[in-house]
mmCIF file of C-alpha atoms in Angstrom:
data_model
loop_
_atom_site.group_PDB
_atom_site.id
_atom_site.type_symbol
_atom_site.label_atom_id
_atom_site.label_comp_id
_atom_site.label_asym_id
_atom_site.label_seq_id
_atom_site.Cartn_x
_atom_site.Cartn_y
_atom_site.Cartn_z
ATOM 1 C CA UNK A 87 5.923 -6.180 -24.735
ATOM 2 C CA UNK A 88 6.270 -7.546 -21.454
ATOM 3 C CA UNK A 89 3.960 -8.242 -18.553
ATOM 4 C CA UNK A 90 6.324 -8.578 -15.771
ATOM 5 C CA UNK A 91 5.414 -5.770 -13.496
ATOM 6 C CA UNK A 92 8.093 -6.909 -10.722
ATOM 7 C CA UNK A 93 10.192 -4.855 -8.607
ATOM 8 C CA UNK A 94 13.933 -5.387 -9.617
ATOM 9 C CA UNK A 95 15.274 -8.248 -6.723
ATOM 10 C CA UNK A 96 16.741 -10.916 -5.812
ATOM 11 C CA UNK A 97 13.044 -13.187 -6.235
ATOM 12 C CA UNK A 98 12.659 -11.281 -9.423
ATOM 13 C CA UNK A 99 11.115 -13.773 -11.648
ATOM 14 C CA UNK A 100 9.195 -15.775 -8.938
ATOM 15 C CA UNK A 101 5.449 -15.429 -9.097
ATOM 16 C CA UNK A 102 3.264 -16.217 -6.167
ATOM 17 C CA UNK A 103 -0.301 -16.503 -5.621
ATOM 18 C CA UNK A 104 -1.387 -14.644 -2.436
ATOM 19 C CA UNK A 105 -5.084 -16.212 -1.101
ATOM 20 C CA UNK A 106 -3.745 -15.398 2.796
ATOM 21 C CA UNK A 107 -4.787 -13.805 5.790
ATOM 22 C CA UNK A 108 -3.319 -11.106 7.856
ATOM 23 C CA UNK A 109 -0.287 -13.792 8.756
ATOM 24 C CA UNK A 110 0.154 -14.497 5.188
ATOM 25 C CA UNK A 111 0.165 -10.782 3.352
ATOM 26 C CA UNK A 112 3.397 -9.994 5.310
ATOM 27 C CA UNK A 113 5.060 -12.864 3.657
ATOM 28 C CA UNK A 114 3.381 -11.375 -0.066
ATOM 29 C CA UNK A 115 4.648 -8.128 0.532
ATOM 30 C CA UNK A 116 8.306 -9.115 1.383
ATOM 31 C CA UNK A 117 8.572 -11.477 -1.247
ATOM 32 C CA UNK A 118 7.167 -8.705 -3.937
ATOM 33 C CA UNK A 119 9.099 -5.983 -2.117
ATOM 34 C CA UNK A 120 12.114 -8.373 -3.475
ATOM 35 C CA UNK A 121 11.166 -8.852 -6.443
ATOM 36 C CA UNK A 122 8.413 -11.264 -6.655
ATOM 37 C CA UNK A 123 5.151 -11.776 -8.819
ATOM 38 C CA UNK A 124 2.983 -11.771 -6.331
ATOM 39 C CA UNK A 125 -0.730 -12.095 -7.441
ATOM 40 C CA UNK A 126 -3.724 -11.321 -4.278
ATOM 41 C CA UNK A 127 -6.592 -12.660 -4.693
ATOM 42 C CA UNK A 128 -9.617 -11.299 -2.999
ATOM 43 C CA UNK A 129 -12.930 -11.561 -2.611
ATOM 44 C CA UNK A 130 -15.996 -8.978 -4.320
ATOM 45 C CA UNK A 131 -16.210 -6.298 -2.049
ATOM 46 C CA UNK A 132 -12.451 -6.706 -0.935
ATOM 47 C CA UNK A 133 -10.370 -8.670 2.210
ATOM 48 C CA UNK A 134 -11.721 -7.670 5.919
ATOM 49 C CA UNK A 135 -8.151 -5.607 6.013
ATOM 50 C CA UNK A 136 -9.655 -3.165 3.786
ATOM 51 C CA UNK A 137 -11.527 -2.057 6.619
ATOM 52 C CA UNK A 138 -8.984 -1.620 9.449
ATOM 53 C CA UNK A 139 -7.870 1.946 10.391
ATOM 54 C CA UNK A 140 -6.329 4.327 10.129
ATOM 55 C CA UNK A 141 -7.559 5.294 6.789
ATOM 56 C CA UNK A 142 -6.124 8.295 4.544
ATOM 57 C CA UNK A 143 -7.283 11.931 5.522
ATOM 58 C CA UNK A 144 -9.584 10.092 8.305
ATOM 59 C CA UNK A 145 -12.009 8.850 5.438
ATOM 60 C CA UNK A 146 -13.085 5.524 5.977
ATOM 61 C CA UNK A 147 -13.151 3.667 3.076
ATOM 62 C CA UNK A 148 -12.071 0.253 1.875
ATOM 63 C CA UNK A 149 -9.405 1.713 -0.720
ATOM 64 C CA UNK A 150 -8.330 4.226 2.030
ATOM 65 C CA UNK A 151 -6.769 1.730 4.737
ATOM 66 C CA UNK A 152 -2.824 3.052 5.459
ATOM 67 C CA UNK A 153 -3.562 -0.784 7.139
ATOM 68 C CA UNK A 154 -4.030 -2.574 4.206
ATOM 69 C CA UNK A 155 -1.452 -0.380 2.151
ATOM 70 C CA UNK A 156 1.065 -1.242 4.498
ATOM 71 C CA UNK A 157 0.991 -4.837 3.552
ATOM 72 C CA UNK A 158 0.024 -4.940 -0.064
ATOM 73 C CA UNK A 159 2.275 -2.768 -1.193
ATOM 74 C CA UNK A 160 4.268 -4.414 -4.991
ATOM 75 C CA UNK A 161 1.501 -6.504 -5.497
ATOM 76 C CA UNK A 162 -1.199 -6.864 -7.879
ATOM 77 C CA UNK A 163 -4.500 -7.905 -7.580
ATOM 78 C CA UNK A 164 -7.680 -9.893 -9.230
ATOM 79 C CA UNK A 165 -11.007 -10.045 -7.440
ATOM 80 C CA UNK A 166 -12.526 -13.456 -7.647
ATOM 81 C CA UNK A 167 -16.024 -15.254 -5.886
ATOM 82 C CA UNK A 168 -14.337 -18.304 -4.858
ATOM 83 C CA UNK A 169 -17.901 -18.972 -3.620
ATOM 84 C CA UNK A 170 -19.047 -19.458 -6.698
ATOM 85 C CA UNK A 171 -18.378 -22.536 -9.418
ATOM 86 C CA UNK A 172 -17.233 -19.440 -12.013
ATOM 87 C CA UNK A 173 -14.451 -17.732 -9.672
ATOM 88 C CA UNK A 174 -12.928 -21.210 -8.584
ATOM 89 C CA UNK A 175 -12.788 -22.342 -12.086
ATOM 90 C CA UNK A 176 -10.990 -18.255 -12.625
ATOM 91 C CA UNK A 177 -8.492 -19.176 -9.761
ATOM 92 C CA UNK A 178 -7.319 -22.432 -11.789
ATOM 93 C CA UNK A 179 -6.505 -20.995 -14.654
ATOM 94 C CA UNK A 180 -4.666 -18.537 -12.955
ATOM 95 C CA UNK A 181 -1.136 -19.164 -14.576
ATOM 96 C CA UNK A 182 0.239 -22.565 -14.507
ATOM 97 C CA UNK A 183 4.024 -21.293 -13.566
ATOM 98 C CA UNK A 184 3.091 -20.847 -9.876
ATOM 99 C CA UNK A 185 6.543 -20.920 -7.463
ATOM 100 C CA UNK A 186 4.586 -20.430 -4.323
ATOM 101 C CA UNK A 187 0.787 -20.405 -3.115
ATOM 102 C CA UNK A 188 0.363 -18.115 0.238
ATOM 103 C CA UNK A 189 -2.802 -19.609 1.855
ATOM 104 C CA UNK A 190 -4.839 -21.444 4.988
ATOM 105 C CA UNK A 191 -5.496 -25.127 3.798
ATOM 106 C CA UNK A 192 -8.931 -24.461 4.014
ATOM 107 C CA UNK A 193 -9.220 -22.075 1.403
ATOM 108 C CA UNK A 194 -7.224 -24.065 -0.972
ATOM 109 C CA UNK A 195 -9.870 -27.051 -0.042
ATOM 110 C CA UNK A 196 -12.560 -24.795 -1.247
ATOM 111 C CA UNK A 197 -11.014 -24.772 -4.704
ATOM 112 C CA UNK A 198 -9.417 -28.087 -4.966
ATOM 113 C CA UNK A 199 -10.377 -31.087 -3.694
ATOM 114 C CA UNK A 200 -7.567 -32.199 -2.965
ATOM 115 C CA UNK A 201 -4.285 -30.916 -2.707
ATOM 116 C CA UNK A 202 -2.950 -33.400 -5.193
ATOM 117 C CA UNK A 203 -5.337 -31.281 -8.000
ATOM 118 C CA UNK A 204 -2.596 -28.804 -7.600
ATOM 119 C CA UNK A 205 0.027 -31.141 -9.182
ATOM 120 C CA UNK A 206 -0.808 -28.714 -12.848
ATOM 121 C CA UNK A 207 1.088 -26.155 -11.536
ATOM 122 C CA UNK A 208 4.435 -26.537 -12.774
ATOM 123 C CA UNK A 209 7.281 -26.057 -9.943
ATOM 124 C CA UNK A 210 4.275 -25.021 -7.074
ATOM 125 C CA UNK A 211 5.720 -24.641 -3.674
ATOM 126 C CA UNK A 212 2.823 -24.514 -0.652
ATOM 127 C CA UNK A 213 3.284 -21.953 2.178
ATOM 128 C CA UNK A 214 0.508 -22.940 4.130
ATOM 129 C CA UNK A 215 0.598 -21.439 7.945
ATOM 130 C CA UNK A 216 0.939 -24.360 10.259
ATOM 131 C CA UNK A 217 -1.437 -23.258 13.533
ATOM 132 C CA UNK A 218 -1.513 -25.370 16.409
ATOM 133 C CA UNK A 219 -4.029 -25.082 19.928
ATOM 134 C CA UNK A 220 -1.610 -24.544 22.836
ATOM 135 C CA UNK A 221 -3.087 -26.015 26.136
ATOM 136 C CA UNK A 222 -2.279 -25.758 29.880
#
């Protein structure tokens, strides 16, 4: 039996870990939309997208955001306190044949750290959104 869940693709066969913001989930759900793995991780109670409208039938409820739909289509999900000591020590056993990581540097440092801790996984690529302050 299988586990591979993917969507048929040309990145069928890549898995990616999605710990992102509303930047990163587009990225997730184009990369699963082609084929990819790609694994969200969220937090007990659910990511603050949950919440954003319009929601099905005009029922607000976390597991009724069109939002939040929209962007997470293809994936798959795992709920994880990465608060706690237990759900960071969850998120590194998450599997070892990681292509890409979508997440903010600071959440990664909350779990690792270092970024060098990540040198387990295998063949890990890091998308991490580069944000810059733009003066006058």
């Amino acid at each position: 039996m299988t586990t591979d869940q993917s969507l048929p693709g040309p990145f069928k066969g890549l898995r990616v870990i999605e710990l992102a913001d509303r930047t990163g989930q587009w990225c997730g759900k184009l990369m699963a939309d082609f084929g990819a793995d790609v694994v969200k991780v969220e937090p007990p109670g659910g990511v603050a997208e949950r919440r954003v409208g319009p929601f099905y039938q005009d029922v607000e409820h976390p597991d009724r955001s069109l939002y939040f739909w929209h962007y997470n289509t293809s994936k798959r999900s795992v709920t994880l306190d990465l608060e706690q000591e237990a759900g960071r020590e969850l998120f590194r056993r998450l599997p070892a044949e990681v292509h890409f990581f979508f997440s903010e540097v600071v959440r990664l440092t909350r779990i690792y750290t270092s970024l060098d801790d990540l040198e387990h996984y295998q063949t890990t690529r890091l998308a991490l959104p580069l944000r810059r302050k733009i003066g006058i």
